[in-house]
Tab-separated table of N, CA and C in Angstrom:
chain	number	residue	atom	x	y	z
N	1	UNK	N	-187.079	55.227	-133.156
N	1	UNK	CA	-187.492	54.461	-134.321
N	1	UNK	C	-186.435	53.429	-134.697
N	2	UNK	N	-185.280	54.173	-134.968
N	2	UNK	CA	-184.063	52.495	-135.125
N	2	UNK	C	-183.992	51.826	-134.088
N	3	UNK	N	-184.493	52.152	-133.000
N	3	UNK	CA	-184.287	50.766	-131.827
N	3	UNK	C	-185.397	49.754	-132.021
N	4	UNK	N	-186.563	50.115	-132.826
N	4	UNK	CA	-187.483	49.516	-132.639
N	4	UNK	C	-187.707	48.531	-134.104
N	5	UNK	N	-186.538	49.181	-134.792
N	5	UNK	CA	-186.407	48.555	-136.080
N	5	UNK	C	-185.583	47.400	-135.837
N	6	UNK	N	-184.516	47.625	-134.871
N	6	UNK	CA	-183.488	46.541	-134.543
N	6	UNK	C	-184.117	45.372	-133.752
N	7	UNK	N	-185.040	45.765	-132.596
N	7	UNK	CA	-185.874	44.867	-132.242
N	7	UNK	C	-186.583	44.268	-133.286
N	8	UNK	N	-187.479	45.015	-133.571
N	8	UNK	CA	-187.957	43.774	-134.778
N	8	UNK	C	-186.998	42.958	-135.449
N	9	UNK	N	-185.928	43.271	-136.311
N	9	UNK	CA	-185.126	42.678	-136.793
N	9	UNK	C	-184.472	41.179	-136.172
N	10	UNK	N	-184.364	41.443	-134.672
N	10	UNK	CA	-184.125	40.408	-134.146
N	10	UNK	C	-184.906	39.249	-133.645
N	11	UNK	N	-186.496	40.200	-133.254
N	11	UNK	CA	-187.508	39.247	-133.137
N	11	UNK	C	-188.015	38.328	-134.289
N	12	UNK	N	-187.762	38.466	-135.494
N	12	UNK	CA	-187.813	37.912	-136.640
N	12	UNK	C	-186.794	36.861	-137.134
N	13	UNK	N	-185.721	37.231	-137.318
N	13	UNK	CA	-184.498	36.284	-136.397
N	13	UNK	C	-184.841	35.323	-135.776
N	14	UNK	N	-185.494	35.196	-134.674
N	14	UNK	CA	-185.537	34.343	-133.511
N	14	UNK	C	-186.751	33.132	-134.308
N	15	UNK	N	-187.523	34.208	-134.387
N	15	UNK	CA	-188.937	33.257	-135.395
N	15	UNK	C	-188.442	32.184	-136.304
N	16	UNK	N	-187.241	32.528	-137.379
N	16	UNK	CA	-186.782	31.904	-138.093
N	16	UNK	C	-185.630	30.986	-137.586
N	17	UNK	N	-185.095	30.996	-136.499
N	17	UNK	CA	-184.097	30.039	-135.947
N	17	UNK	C	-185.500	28.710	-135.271
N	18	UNK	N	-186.264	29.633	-134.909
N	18	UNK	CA	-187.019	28.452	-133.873
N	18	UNK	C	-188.659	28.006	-135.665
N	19	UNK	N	-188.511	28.346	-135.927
N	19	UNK	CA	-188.863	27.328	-137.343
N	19	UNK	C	-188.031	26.447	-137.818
N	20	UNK	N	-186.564	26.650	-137.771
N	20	UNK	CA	-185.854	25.475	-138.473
N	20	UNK	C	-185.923	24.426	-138.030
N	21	UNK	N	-185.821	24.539	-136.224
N	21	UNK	CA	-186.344	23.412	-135.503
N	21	UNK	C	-187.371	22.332	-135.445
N	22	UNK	N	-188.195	22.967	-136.594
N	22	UNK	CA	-189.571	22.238	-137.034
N	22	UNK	C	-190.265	21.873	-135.567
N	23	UNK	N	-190.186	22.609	-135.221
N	23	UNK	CA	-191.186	22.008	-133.332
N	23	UNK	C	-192.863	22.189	-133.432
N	24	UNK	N	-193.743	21.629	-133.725
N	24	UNK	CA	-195.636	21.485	-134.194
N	24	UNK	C	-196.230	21.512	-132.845
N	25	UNK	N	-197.330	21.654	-132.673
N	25	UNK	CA	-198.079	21.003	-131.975
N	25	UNK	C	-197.831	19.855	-131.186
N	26	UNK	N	-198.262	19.234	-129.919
N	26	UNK	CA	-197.985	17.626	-129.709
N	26	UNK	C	-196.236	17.471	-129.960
N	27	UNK	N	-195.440	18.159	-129.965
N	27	UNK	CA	-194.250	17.581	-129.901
N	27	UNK	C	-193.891	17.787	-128.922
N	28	UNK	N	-192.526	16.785	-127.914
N	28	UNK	CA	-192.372	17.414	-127.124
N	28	UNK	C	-190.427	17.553	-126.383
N	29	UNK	N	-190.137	18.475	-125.829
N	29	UNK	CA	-189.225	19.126	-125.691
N	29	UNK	C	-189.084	18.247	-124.342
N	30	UNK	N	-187.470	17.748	-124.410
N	30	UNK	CA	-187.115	16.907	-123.122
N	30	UNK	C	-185.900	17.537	-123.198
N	31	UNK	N	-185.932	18.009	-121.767
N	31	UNK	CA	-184.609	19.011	-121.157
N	31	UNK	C	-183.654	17.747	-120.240
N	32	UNK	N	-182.495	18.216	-120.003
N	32	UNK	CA	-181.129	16.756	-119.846
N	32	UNK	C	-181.730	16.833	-118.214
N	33	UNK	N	-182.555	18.089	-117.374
N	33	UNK	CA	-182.804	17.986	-115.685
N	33	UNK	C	-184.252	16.655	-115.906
N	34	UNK	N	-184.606	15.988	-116.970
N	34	UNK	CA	-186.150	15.498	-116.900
N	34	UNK	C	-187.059	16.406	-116.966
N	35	UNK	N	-187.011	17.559	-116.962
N	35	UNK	CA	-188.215	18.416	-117.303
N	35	UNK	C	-188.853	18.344	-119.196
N	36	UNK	N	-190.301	17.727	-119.498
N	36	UNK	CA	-190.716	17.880	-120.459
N	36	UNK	C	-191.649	19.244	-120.555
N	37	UNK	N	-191.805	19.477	-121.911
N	37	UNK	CA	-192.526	20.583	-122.562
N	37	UNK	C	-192.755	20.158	-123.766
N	38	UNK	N	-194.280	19.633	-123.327
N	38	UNK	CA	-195.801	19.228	-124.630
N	38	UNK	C	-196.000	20.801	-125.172
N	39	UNK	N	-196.218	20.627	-126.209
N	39	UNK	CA	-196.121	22.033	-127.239
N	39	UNK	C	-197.861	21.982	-127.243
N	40	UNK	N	-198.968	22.786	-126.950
N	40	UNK	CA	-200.018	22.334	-126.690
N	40	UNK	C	-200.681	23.785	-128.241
N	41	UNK	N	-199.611	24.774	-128.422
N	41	UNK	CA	-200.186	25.982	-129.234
N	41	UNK	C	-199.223	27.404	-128.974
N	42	UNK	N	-199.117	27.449	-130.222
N	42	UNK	CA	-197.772	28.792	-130.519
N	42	UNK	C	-198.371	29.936	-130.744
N	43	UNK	N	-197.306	31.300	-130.805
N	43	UNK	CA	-197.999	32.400	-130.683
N	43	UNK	C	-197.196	33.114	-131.723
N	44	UNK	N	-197.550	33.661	-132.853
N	44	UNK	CA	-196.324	34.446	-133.354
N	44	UNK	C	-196.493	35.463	-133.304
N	45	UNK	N	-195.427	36.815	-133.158
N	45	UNK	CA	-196.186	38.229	-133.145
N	45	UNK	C	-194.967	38.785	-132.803
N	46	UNK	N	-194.235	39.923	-133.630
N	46	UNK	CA	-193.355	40.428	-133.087
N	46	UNK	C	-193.480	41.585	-131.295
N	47	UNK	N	-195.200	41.571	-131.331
N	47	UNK	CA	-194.763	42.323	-130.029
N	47	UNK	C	-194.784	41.314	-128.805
N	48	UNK	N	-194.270	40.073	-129.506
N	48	UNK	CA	-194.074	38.988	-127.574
N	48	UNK	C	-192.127	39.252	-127.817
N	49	UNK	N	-191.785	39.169	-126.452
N	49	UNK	CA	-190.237	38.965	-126.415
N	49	UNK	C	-189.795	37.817	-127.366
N	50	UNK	N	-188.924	38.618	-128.301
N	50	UNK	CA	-188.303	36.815	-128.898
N	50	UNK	C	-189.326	36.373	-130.026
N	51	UNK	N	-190.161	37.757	-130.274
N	51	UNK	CA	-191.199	37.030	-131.797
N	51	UNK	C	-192.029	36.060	-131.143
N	52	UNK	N	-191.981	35.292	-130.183
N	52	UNK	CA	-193.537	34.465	-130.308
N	52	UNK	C	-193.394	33.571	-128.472
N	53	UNK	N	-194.078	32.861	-128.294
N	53	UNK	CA	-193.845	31.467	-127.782
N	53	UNK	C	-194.930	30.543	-127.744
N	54	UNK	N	-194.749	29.582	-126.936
N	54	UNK	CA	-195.475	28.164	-126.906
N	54	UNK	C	-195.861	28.309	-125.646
N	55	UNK	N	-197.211	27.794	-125.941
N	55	UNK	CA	-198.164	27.373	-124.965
N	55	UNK	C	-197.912	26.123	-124.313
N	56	UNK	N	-197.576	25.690	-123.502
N	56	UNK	CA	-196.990	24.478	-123.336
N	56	UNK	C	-197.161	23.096	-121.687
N	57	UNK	N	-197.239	21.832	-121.788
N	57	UNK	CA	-197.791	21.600	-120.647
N	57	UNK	C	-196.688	21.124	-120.037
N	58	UNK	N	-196.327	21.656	-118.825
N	58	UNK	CA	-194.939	21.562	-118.237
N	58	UNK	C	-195.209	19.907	-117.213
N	59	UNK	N	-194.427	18.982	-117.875
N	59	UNK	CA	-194.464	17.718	-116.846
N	59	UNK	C	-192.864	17.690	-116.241
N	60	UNK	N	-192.885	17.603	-114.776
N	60	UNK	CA	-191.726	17.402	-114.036
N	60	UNK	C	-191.700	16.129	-113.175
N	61	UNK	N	-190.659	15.174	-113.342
N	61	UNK	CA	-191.032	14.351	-112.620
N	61	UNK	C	-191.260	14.040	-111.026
N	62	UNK	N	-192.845	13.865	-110.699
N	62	UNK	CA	-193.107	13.439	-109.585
N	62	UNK	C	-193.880	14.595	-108.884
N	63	UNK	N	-194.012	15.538	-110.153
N	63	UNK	CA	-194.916	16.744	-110.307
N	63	UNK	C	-196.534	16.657	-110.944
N	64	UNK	N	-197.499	16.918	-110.525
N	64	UNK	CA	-198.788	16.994	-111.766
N	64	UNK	C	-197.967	18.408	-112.402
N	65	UNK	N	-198.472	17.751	-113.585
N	65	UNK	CA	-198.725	18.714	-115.354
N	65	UNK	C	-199.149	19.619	-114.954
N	66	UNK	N	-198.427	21.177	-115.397
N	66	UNK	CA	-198.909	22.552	-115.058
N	66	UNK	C	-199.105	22.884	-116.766
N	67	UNK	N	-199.854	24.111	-117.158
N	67	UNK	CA	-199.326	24.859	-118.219
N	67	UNK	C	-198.755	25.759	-117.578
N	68	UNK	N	-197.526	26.476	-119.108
N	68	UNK	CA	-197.134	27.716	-118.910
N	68	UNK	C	-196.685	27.990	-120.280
N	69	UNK	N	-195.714	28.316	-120.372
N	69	UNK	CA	-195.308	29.813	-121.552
N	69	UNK	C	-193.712	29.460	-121.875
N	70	UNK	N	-193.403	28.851	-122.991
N	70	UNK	CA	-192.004	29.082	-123.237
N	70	UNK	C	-191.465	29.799	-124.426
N	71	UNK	N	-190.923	30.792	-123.982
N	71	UNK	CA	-190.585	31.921	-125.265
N	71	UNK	C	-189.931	31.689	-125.928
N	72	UNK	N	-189.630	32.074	-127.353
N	72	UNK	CA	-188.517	31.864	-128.452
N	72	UNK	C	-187.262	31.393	-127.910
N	73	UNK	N	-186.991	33.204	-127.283
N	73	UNK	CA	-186.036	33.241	-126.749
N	73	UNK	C	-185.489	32.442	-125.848
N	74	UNK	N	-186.423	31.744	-124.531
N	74	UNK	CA	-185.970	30.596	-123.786
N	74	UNK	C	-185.650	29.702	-124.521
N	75	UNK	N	-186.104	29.269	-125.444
N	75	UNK	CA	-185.756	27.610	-126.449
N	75	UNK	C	-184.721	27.969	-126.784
N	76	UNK	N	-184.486	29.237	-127.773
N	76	UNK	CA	-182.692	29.376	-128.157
N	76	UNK	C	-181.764	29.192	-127.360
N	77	UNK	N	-182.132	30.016	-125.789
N	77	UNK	CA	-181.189	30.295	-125.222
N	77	UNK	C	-180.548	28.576	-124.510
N	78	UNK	N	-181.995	27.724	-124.132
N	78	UNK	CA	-181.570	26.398	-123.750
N	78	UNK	C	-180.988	25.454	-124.395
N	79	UNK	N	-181.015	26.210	-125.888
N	79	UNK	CA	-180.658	25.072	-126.965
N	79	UNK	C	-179.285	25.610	-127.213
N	80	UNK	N	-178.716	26.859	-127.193
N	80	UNK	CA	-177.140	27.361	-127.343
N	80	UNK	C	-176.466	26.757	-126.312
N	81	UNK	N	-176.992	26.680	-124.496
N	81	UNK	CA	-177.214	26.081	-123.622
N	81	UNK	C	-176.483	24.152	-123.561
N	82	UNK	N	-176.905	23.802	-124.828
N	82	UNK	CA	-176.929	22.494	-124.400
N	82	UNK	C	-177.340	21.623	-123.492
N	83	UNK	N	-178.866	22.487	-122.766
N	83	UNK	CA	-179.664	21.326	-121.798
N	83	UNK	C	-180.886	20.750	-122.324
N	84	UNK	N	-181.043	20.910	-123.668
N	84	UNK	CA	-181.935	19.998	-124.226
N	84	UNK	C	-181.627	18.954	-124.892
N	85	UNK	N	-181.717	17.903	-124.285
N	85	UNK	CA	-181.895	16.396	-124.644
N	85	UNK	C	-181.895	15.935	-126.102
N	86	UNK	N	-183.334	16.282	-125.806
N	86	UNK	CA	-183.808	16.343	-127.667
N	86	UNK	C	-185.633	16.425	-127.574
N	87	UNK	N	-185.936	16.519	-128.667
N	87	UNK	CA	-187.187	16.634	-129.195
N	87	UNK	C	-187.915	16.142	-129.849
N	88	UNK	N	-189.277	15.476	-129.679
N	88	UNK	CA	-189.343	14.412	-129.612
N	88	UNK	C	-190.931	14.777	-130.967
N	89	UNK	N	-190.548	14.774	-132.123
N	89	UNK	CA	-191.797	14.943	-133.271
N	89	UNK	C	-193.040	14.014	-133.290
N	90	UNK	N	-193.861	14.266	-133.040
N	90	UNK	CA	-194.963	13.653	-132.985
N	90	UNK	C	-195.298	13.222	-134.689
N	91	UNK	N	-195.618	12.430	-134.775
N	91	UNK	CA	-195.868	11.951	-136.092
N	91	UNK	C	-197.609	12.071	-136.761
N	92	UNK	N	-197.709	12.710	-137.660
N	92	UNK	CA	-199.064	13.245	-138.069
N	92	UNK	C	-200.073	12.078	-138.735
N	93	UNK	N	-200.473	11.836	-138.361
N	93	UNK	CA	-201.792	10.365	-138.837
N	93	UNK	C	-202.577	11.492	-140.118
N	94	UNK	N	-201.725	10.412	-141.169
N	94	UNK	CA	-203.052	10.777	-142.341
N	94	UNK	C	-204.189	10.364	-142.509
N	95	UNK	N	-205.725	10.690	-141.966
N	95	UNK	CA	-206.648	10.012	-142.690
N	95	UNK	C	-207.462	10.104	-143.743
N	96	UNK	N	-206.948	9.929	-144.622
N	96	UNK	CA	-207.366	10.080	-146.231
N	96	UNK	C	-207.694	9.137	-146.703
């Protein structure tokens, strides 16, 4: 039972580091190798590794666009890392 309390504890953690990042929908994640990651739909749930991840469309250059899966935990770990570039916010069209 306390291991599973500590896990949670940390998977919650992770949720809240990768919210500060403000990362939405349509944004997209440019790694320093040229690899992008289009944020296409997130998952939150403490029973995925790392509290959640992104659904995401992997473009490499000189590659066709795959989907796949990037976990909390991968974004922290690439972002403590220092191989992400930067991130690129898609800007939300009001039509009102």
């Amino acid at each position: 039972m306390e291991i599973e309390h500590e896990e949670g504890k940390k998977r919650r953690e992770m949720q809240q580091k990768v919210g500060e990042l403000g990362i939405a929908e349509g944004d997209k994640i440019i790694g320093k190798n040229g690899v992008a990651y289009r944020i296409l739909d997130f998952k939150l749930g403490l029973e995925y590794p790392g509290g959640g991840y992104f659904q995401v469309l992997v473009q490499r250059p000189g590659i066709p666009s795959e989907k796949g899966r990037l976990t909390f935990q991968e974004l922290l770990e690439a972002q403590e890392a220092g191989v992400i570039e930067r991130i690129e916010h898609i800007e939300q069209e009001k039509n009102e």
